[in-house]
XYZ file of C-alpha atoms in Angstrom:
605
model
C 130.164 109.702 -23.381
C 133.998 108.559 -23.370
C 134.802 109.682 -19.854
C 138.171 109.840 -20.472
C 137.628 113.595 -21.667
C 137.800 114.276 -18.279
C 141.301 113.181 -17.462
C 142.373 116.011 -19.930
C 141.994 118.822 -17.029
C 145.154 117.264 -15.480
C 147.167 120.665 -16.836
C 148.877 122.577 -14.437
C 147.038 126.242 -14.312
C 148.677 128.754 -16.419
C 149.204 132.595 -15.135
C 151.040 135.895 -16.282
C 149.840 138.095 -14.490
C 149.530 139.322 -11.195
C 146.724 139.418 -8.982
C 144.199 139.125 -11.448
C 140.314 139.032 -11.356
C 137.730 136.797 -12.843
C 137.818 139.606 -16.076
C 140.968 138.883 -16.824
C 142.071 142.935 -15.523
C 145.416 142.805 -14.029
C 145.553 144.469 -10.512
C 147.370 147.323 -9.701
C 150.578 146.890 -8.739
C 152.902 149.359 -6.418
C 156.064 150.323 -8.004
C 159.043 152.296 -6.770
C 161.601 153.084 -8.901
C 164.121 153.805 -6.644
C 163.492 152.199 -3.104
C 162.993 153.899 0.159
C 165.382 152.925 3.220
C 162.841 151.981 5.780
C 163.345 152.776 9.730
C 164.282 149.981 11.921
C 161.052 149.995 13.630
C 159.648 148.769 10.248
C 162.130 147.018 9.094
C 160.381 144.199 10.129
C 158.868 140.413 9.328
C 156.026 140.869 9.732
C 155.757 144.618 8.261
C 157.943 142.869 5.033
C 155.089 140.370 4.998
C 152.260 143.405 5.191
C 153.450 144.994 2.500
C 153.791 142.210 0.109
C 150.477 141.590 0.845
C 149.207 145.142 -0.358
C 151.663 144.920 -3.340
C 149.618 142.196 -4.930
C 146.436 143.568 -4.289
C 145.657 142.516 -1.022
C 143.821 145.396 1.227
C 141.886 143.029 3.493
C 143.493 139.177 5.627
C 140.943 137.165 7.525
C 142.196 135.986 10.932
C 141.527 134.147 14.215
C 144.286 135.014 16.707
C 145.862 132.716 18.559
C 148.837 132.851 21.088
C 151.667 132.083 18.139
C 150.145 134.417 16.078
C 149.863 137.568 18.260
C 152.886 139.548 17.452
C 152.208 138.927 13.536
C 148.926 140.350 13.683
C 150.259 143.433 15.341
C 152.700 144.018 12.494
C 149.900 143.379 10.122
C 147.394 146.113 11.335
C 150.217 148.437 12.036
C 150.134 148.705 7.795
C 148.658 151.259 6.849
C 147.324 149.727 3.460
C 146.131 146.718 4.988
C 142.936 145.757 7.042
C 142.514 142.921 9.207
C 139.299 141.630 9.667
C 138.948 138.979 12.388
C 136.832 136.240 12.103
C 134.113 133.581 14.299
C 136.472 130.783 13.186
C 139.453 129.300 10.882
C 137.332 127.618 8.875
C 135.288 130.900 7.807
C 137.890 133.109 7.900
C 139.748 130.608 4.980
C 136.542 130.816 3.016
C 136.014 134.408 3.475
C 139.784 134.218 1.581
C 138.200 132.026 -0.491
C 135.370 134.506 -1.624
C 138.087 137.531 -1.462
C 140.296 135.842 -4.034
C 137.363 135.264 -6.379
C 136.756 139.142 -6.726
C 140.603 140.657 -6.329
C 142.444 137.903 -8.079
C 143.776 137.268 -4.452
C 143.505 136.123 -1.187
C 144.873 135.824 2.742
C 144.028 134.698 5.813
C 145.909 134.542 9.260
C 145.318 131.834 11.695
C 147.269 130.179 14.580
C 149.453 127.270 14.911
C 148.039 123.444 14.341
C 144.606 124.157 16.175
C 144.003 127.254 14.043
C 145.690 125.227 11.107
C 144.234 122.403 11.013
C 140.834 123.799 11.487
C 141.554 126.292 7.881
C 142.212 123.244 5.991
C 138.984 122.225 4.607
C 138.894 126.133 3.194
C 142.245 125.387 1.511
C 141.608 122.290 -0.391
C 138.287 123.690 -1.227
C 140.802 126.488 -2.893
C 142.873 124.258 -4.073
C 140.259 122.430 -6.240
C 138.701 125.778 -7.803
C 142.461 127.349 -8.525
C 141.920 130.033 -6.468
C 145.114 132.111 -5.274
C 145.089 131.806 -1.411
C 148.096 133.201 1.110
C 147.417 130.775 4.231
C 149.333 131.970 7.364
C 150.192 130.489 10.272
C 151.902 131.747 13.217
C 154.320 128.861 14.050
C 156.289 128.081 17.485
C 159.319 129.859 18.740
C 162.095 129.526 16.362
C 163.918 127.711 19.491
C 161.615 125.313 19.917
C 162.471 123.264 16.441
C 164.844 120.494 17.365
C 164.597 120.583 21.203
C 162.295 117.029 21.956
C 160.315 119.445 23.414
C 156.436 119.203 23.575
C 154.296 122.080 22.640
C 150.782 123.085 23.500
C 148.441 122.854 20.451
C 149.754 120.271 19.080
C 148.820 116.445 19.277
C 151.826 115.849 22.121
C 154.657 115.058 19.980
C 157.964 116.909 19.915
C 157.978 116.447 15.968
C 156.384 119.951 15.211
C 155.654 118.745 11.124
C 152.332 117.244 11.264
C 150.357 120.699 10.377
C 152.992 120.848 7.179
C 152.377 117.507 6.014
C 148.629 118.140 6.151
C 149.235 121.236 3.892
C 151.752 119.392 1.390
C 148.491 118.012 0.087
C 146.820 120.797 -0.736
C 149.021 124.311 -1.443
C 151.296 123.934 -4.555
C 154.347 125.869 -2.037
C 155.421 125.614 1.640
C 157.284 127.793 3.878
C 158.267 127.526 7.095
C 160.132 130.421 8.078
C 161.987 129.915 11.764
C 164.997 132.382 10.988
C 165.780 135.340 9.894
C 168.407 135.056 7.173
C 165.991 133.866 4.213
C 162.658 134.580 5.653
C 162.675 137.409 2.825
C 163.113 135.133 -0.104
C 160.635 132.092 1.237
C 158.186 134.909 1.742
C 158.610 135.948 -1.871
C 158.613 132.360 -3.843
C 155.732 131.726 -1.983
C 153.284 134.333 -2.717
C 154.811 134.533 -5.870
C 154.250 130.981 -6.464
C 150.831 131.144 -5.270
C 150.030 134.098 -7.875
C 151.823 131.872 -10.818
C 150.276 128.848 -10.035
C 147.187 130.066 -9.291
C 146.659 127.818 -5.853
C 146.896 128.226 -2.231
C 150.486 128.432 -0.122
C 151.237 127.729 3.471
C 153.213 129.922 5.220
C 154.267 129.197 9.172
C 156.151 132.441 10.751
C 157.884 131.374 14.021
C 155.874 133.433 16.586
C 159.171 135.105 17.891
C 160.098 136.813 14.754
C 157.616 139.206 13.049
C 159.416 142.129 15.359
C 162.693 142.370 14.838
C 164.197 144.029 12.530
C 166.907 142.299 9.870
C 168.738 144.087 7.194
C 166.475 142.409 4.073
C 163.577 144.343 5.546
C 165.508 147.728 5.416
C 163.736 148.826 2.052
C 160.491 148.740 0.030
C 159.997 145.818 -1.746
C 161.056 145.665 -4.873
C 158.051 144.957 -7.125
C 157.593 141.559 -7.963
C 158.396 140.819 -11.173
C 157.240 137.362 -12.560
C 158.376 135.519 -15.326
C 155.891 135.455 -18.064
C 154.688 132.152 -19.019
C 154.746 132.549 -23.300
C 152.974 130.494 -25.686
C 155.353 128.028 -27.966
C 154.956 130.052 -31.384
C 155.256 127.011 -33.329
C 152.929 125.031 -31.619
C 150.882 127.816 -31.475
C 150.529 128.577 -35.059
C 150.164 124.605 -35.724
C 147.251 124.071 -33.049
C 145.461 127.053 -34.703
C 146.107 125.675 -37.979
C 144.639 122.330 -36.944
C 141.408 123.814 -35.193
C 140.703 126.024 -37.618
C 140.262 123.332 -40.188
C 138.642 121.157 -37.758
C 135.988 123.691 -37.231
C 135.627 125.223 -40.728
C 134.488 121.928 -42.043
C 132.246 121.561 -39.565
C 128.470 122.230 -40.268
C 126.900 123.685 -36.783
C 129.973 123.862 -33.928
C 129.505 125.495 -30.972
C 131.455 127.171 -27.702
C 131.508 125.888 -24.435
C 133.478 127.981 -21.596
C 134.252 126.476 -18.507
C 135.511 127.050 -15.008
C 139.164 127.310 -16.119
C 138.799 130.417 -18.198
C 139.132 132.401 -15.053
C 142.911 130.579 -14.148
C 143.448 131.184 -17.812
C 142.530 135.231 -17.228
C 140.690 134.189 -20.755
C 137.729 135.235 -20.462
C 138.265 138.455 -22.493
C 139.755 136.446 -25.238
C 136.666 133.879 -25.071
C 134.485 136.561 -25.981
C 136.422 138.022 -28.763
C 136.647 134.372 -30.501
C 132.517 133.668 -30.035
C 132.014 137.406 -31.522
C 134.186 137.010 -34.387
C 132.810 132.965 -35.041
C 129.441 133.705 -34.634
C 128.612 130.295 -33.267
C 126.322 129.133 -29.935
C 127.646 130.296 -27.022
C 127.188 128.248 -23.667
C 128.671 127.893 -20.445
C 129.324 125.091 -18.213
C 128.028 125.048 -14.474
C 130.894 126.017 -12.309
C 131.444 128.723 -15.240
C 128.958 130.471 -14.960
C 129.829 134.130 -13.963
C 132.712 133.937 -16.555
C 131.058 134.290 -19.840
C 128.248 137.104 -20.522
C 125.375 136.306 -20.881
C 124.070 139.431 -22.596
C 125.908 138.325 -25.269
C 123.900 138.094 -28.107
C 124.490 133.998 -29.225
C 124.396 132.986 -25.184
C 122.639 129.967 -25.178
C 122.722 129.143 -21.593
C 124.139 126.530 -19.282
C 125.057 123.126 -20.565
C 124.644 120.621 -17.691
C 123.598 117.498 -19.878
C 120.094 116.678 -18.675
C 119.746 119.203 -15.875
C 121.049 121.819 -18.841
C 118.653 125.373 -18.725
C 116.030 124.687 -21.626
C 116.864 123.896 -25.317
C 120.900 124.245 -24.392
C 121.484 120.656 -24.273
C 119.698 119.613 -27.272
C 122.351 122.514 -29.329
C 125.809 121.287 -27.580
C 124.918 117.513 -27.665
C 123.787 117.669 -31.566
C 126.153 119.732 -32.357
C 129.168 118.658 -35.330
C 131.859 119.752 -33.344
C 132.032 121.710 -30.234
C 135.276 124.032 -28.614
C 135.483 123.427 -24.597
C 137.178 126.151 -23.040
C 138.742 125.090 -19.639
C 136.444 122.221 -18.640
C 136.300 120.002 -15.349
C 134.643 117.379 -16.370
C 133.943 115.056 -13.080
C 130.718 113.353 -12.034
C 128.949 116.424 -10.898
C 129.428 118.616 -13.960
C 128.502 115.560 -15.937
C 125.582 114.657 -14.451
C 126.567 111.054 -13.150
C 128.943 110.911 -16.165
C 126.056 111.317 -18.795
C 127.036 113.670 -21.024
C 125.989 113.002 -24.279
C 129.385 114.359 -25.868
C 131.507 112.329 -28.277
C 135.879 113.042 -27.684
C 136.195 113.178 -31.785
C 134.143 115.535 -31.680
C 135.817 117.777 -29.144
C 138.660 120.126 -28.796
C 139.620 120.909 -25.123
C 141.225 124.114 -24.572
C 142.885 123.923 -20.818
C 145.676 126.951 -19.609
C 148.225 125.338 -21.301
C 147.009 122.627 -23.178
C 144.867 122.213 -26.438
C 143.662 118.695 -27.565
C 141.610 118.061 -30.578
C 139.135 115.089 -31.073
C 141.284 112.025 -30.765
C 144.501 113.868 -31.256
C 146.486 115.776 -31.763
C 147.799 117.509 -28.465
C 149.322 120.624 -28.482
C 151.444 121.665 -25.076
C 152.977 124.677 -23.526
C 150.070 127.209 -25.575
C 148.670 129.964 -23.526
C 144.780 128.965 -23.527
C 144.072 133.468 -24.235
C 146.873 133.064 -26.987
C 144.895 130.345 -28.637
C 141.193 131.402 -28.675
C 142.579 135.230 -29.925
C 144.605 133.635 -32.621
C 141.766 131.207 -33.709
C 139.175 134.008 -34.024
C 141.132 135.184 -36.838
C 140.707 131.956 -38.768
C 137.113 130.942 -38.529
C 134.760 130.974 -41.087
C 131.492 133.119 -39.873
C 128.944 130.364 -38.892
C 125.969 130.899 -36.879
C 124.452 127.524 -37.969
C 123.475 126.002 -34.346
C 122.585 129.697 -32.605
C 119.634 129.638 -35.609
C 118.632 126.181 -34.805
C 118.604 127.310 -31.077
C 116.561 130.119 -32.082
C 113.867 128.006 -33.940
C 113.340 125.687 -31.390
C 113.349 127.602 -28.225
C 110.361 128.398 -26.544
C 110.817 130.950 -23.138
C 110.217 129.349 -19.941
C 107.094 129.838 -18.549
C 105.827 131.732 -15.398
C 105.277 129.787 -12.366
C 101.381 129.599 -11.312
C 99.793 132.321 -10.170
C 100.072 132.127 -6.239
C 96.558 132.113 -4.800
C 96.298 134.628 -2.006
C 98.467 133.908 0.910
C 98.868 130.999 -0.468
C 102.659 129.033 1.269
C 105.488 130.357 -0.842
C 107.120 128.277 -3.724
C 111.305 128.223 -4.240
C 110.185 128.989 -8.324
C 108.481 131.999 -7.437
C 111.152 133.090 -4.852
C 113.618 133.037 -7.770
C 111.356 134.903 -10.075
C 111.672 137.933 -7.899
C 115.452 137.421 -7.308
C 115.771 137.690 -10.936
C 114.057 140.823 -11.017
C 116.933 142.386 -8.095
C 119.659 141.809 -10.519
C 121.761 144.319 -11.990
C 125.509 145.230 -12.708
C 125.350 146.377 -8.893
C 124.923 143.312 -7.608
C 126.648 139.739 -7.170
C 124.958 136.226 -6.706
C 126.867 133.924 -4.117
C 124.883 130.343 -4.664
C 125.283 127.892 -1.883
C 126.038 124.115 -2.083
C 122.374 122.497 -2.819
C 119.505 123.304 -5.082
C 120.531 126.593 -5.070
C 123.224 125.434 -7.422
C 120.099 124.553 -9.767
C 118.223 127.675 -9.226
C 120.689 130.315 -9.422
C 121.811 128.334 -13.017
C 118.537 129.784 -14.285
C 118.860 133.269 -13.154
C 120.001 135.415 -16.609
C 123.011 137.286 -15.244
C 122.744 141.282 -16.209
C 126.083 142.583 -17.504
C 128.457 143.330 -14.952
C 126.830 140.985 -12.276
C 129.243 138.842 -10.262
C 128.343 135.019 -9.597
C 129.946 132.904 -7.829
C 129.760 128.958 -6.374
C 131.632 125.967 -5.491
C 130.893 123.391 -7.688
C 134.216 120.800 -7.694
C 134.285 121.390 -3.670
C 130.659 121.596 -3.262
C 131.470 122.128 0.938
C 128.059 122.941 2.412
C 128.437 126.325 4.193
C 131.264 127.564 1.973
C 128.527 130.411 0.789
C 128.722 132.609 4.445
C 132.412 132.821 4.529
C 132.615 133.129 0.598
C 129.938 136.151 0.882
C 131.603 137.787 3.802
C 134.995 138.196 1.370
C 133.560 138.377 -1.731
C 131.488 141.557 -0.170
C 134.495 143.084 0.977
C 136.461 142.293 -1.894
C 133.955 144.795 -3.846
C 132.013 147.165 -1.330
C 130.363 148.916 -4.663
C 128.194 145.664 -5.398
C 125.295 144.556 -3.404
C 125.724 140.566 -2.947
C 123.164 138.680 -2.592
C 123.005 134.857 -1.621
C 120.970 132.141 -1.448
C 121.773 129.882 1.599
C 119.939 126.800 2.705
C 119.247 126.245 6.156
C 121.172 122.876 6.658
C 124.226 124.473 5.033
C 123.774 127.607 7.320
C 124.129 126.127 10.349
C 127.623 124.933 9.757
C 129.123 128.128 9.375
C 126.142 130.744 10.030
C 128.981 132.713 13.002
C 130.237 134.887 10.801
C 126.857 136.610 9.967
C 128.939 138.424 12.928
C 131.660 139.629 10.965
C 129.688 140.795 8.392
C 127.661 143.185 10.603
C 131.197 144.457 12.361
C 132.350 145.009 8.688
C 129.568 147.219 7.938
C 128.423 145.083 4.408
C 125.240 145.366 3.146
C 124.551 142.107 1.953
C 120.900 140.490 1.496
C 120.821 137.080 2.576
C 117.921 134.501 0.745
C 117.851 131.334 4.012
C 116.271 129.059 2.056
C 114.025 126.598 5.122
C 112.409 124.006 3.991
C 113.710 121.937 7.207
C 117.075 119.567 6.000
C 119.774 118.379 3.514
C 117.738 118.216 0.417
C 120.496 118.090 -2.051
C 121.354 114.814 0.152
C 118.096 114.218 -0.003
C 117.346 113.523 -3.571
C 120.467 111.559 -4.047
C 120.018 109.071 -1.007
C 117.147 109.905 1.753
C 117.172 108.711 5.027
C 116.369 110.368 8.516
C 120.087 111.802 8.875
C 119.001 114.719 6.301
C 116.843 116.199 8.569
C 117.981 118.505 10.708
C 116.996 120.561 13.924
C 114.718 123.755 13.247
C 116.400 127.463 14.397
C 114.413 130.490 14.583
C 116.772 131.736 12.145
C 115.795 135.641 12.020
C 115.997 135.039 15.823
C 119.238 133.757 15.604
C 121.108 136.589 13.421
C 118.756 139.325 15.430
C 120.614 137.984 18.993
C 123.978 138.679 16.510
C 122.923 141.524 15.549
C 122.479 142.768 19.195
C 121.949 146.249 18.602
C 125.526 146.908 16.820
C 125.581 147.711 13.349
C 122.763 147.756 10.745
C 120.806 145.078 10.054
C 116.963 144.063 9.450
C 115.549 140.354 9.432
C 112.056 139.472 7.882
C 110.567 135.713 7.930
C 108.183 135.168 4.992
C 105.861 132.760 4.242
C 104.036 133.264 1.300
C 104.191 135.777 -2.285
C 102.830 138.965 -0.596
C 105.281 139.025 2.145
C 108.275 138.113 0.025
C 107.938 141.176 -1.822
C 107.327 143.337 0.882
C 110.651 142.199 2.262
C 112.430 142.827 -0.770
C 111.362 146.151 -1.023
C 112.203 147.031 2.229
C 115.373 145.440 1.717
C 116.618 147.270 -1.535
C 114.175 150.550 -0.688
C 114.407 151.759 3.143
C 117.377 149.297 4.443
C 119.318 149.020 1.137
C 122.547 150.021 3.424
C 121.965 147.520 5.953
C 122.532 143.554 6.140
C 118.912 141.972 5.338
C 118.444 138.313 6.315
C 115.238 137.199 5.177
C 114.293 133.546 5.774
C 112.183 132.271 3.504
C 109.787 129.135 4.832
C 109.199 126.425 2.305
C 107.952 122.991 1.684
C 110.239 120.419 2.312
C 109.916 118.730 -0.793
C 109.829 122.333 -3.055
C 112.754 121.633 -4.831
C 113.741 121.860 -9.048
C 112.487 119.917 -11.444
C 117.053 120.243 -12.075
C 117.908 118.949 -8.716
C 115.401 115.401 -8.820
C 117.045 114.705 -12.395
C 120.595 115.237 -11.605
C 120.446 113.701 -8.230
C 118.988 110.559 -9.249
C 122.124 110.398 -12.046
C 124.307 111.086 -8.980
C 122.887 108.217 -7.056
C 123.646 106.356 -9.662
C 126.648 106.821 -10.622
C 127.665 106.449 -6.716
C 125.557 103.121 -6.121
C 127.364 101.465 -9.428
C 128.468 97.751 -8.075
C 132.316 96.821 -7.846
C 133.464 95.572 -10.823
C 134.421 91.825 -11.086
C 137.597 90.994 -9.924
C-alpha cells in the first residue's frame, strides 16, 4: 500500500455544534432570553466557570485537590447543576474526562498546580490524539506571585512559573492563564469554546486567589454561547460530489469504510443515510468501531487488513473503489503498514477535506455535507455486499470445554457476547482485548469504546469510571487485562463512592501480552495480585459491590448470572484466570506485522 494515504488525516477537525455525542445529537443547551442579574455572592470566577461548564453539557468534573485549587473547587460544588467527583489521582481523573467526553460530547477535570498538572498530561495528549473535547483545569499560584523572582512550592524551584504551560502548548489546541480579573470572562469563554470547535483538549490555570471574588462580568447569566458555524464551500461542494459520484458510478463493486473521525465530524448519521441509499458493503475501521451500526443490514465487519474479522478483508481489499470516511491510517490501524489498499483507488473523506484517488482535493467541505449530498447521486449497487454474502461462512464455536476444564479467552468472549444489548456499553482496554472485543457484534444502541491511536495501557479504568457516569442508564462493561490494571486499578474506588454498576472482565493470564507478541522478554511479566482481594479491601464494606475469581466454563457463567441476575445494581469485578499464552489468533498476526514494521533497519545514509 502507498503509505502516503495516511498523511491525508493532517485536517484540522471540523465542528458546528455544541457539545455533541458520538450520534451526532447536539446537547442541550441552556438559554435565557433575557439574563438574570446575579447576587454578588455568585458573581463569582469560579461560579462563572461552573456554569459554563453546565451550559455545554457538563453535569459531572473529575478532580484531585490540591492547595491552589481549593477555593475553585468550592465554587464548583456550590453549583447546583454540577457534580464533582474526586478522584485516586490526576492521571485517572483526566481519563475519567476522557471516557466522559466520549458519551456527552464533553469533558472536565480539575487538578492542582504543576504536580497535579503535570501528572494529567498523559490523559490529555491521549485526548488530544482521539479529538476528544477535554476542559483541563488547573488551579494556578496567587495572581501576585507572577513576576516576583519568587520560588514556589510544587514547582521544579524556579521563579519562572511557565514550565506546566509549555508542557500543555503541545497538546491542547488553546491556553489560558487567567491571573486577573478584568478578562478572566472572555479567556474562559474562547477557551471552552475553542475546545468545543476544535474538538481537542484546553488548559486552563485559575490563579488560586481569584475564584471568590466577585467582578462585574460575573454579575449575570451567561449568555449562551453562540458559535460560528463552520459551512461547507457550495461550490466545492457541488464539484467534489460531482467528481465522486462519477468516480463511484463507474465503478463495478465499491464499498464504505467509516473511520474514527466520523465522530469529530458528528457524521455518523449522515454515514448511514449514504450506505442505505448506495447499497454497497459497509465496514468499519478499528478505532471506529462503535460509530457505525452494525445491525445494519450490508455491515460487513471490521477492516483491519490481515487481523480484519472474517471475509471483511478479502471485500475492501478487492474491491474497485472504496469511500474512507474519516480514517487514521498509522502503523497500528494498518497492521505494520500492510494494507492491501491502492490511493487511486480511494477517496478519503476527513471533517473538512475530501480527496479522490490521486487527485483531486477538495477543501473547506463539511465531511456530513458531503456523504448526504453524495447519497443522492449514486447509482444503487450492492455488487461487493453479494460477493460478501457468497463467500462468508459464520465463525465457528469454540470447542466444547471438557468439564472443569481451565477457561479459554474465546469462550470468555462467547458469553460476553451473549450480555450485550442496547443497555449496555463495551469499554476495551489496550491489549488483546482490542482484538477480542473487534469480534463482538454490537446490538443497536450499544456503546463501544477504546483507545486505539493512544493505545495508553490503563486508560480503560478511568475511561469506564466517566463513560459510566456520563450515561447511568447503560450497564458498561469492560474488559481489562491485569498488567494494564495495575497502573491505574485506584479508582475502582471512585467508582464504588459513585454508586456505578459496572461489571468489570480482569483478564489474568500473568503479564504484558500485547508486548508480548510483538517483542518478548522477561520485562512483560509482571507481579501476581489477588485481584478480587485487592478491589474487596476497596470495597471495604462501603457501597455495593461483589467480586468472583473463575477458573474454568461452569464458574464463568455462574458469575455472570449473579452479576446481571441478583447484583445487577452493584459493581461486579470478576477476574478471570487464564493461560498465559491464550491469546487471538488477531493479536499473533498483527503483532508480528508490528514487530516488523518497528525492527525495519535505518535506511542508508
Amino acid at each position: 500500500m502507498d503509505t502516503k494515504i495516511g498523511a491525508l488525516d493532517l485536517c484540522k477537525p471540523a465542528s458546528n455544534d455544541v457539545g455533541c455525542p458520538p450520534n451526532g445529537t447536539v446537547a442541550t443547551i441552556q438559554t435565557s432570553v433575557c439574563p438574570s442579574v446575579i447576587g454578588s455572592s455568585e458573581a463569582t470566577l469560579g461560579r462563572h466557570l461552573a456554569r459554563r461548564l453546565v451550559q455545554v453539557g457538563v453535569t459531572d468534573v473529575f478532580s484531585v485537590p490540591g492547595d491552589f485549587n481549593l477555593t475553585l473547587l468550592d465554587h464548583l460544588i456550590a453549583e447546583p447543576g454540577l457534580n464533582l467527583i474526586g478522584c485516586c489521582n490526576e492521571l485517572n481523573a483526566g481519563y475519567a474526562a476522557d471516557g466522559y467526553a466520549r458519551a456527552r460530547g464533553v469533558g472536565a477535570c480539575v487538578v492542582t498546580f504543576t504536580v497535579g498538572g503535570l501528572s494529567v498530561l498523559n490523559a490529555i495528549a491521549g485526548a488530544y490524539s482521539e479529538n476528544l473535547p477535554l476542559i483541563c483545569i488547573v488551579g494556578g499560584p496567587n495572581s501576585n506571585d507572577y513576576g516576583t523572582n519568587r520560588i514556589l512550592h510544587h514547582t521544579i524551584g524556579l521563579p519562572d512559573f511557565s514550565q506546566e504551560l509549555r508542557c500543555f502548548q503541545t497538546i491542547t489546541c488553546y491556553q489560558a492563564v487567567v491571573n486577573n480579573l478584568e478578562d478572566a470572562h472572555e479567556m474562559i469563554d474562547t477557551a471552552i469554546s475553542t475546545a468545543l470547535k476544535e474538538s481537542k483538549p484546553v488548559y486552563i490555570s485559575i490563579s488560586c486567589n481569584l475564584p471568590a471574588i466577585p467582578h462585574p462580568t460575573f454579575s449575570r447569566e451567561p449568555v449562551p454561547f453562540s458559535l460560528s458555524p463552520k459551512l461547507s464551500n457550495q461550490m466545492g461542494l457541488e464539484a467534489a460530489v460531482e467528481a465522486a459520484s462519477e468516480f463511484l458510478n463507474k465503478a463495478v463493486k465499491p464499498v464504505l469504510v467509516g473511520g474514527p473521525k466520523l465522530r469529530v465530524a458528528h457524521a455518523s448519521d449522515a454515514f448511514v443515510e449514504l450506505a442505505d441509499a448506495c447499497g454497497y458493503a459497509l465496514a468499519v475501521m478499528p478505532s471506529g468501531k462503535g460509530l457505525v451500526p452494525e445491525h445494519h443490514p450490508h455491515f460487513i465487519g471490521t477492516y483491519w487488513g490481515a487481523v480484519s474479522t472474517a471475509f471483511c478483508a478479502e471485500i475492501v481489499e478487492s474491491a474497485d473503489a472504496y469511500l474512507f470516511a474519516g480514517p487514521i491510517f498509522n502503523d497500528y490501524s494498518s497492521v505494520g503498514y500492510s494494507l492491501l489498499l491502492k490511493k487511486e483507488k480511494a477517496i478519503i473523506v476527513q471533517p473538512d477535506r475530501v480527496v479522490i484517488g490521486n487527485g483531486p482535493a477538495f477543501g473547506c467541505i463539511l465531511m456530513k455535507d458531503f456523504l448526504k449530498a453524495l447519497a443522492k447521486r449514486l447509482k444503487h449497487n450492492k455488487t461487493a455486499y453479494e460477493n460478501y454474502h457468497r463467500i462468508f461462512v459464520p465463525e465457528g464455536h469454540p470447542l466444547k470445554s471438557e468439564p472443569r476444564e481451565p477457561l479459554r479467552v474465546n469462550v470468555l468472549f462467547q458469553h460476553i457476547q451473549k450480555m450485550l444489548s442496547g443497555d449496555t456499553a463495551v469499554i476495551a482496554e489496550t491489549g488483546d482485548s482490542w482484538f477480542n472485543c473487534q469480534k463482538l457484534k454490537l446490538p443497536k444502541g450499544c456503546g463501544y469504546e477504546f483507545q486505539m491511536q493512544y493505545g495508553s495501557i490503563g486508560w480503560s479504568v478511568g475511561a469506564t469510571l466517566g463513560y459510566a457516569q456520563a450515561v447511568p442508564e447503560k450497564r458498561v462493561i469492560a474488559c481489562i487485562g491485569d498488567g494494564s490494571f495495575q497502573v491505574t486499578a485506584q479508582d475502582v474506588s471512585t467508582m464504588l463512592r459513585s454508586g456505578q454498576k459496572t461489571i468489570i472482565f480482569l483478564i489474568n493470564n500473568g503479564g504484558y501480552t500485547i508486548e508480548v507478541e510483538i517483542h518478548d522478554g522477561p520485562y512483560n511479566v509482571i507481579k501476581n495480585w489477588n485481584y478480587t482481594g485487592l478491589v474487596d479491601a476497596i470495597h471495604n464494606g462501603e457501597g455495593n459491590c461483589w467480586t468472583a475469581k473463575v477458573f474454568c466454563e461452569e464458574e464463568l457463567v455462574e458469575a455472570i448470572n449473579t452479576a446481571t441476575g441478583p447484583k445487577k445494581d452493584s459493581l461486579c469485578f470478576i477476574e478471570v484466570i487464564c493461560h498465559k499464552d491464550d491469546t487471538s489468533k488477531e493479536l499473533l498476526e498483527w503483532g508480528s506485522r508490528v514487530s516488523a514494521a518497528n525492527s525495519r533497519p535505518p535506511n542508508p545514509q
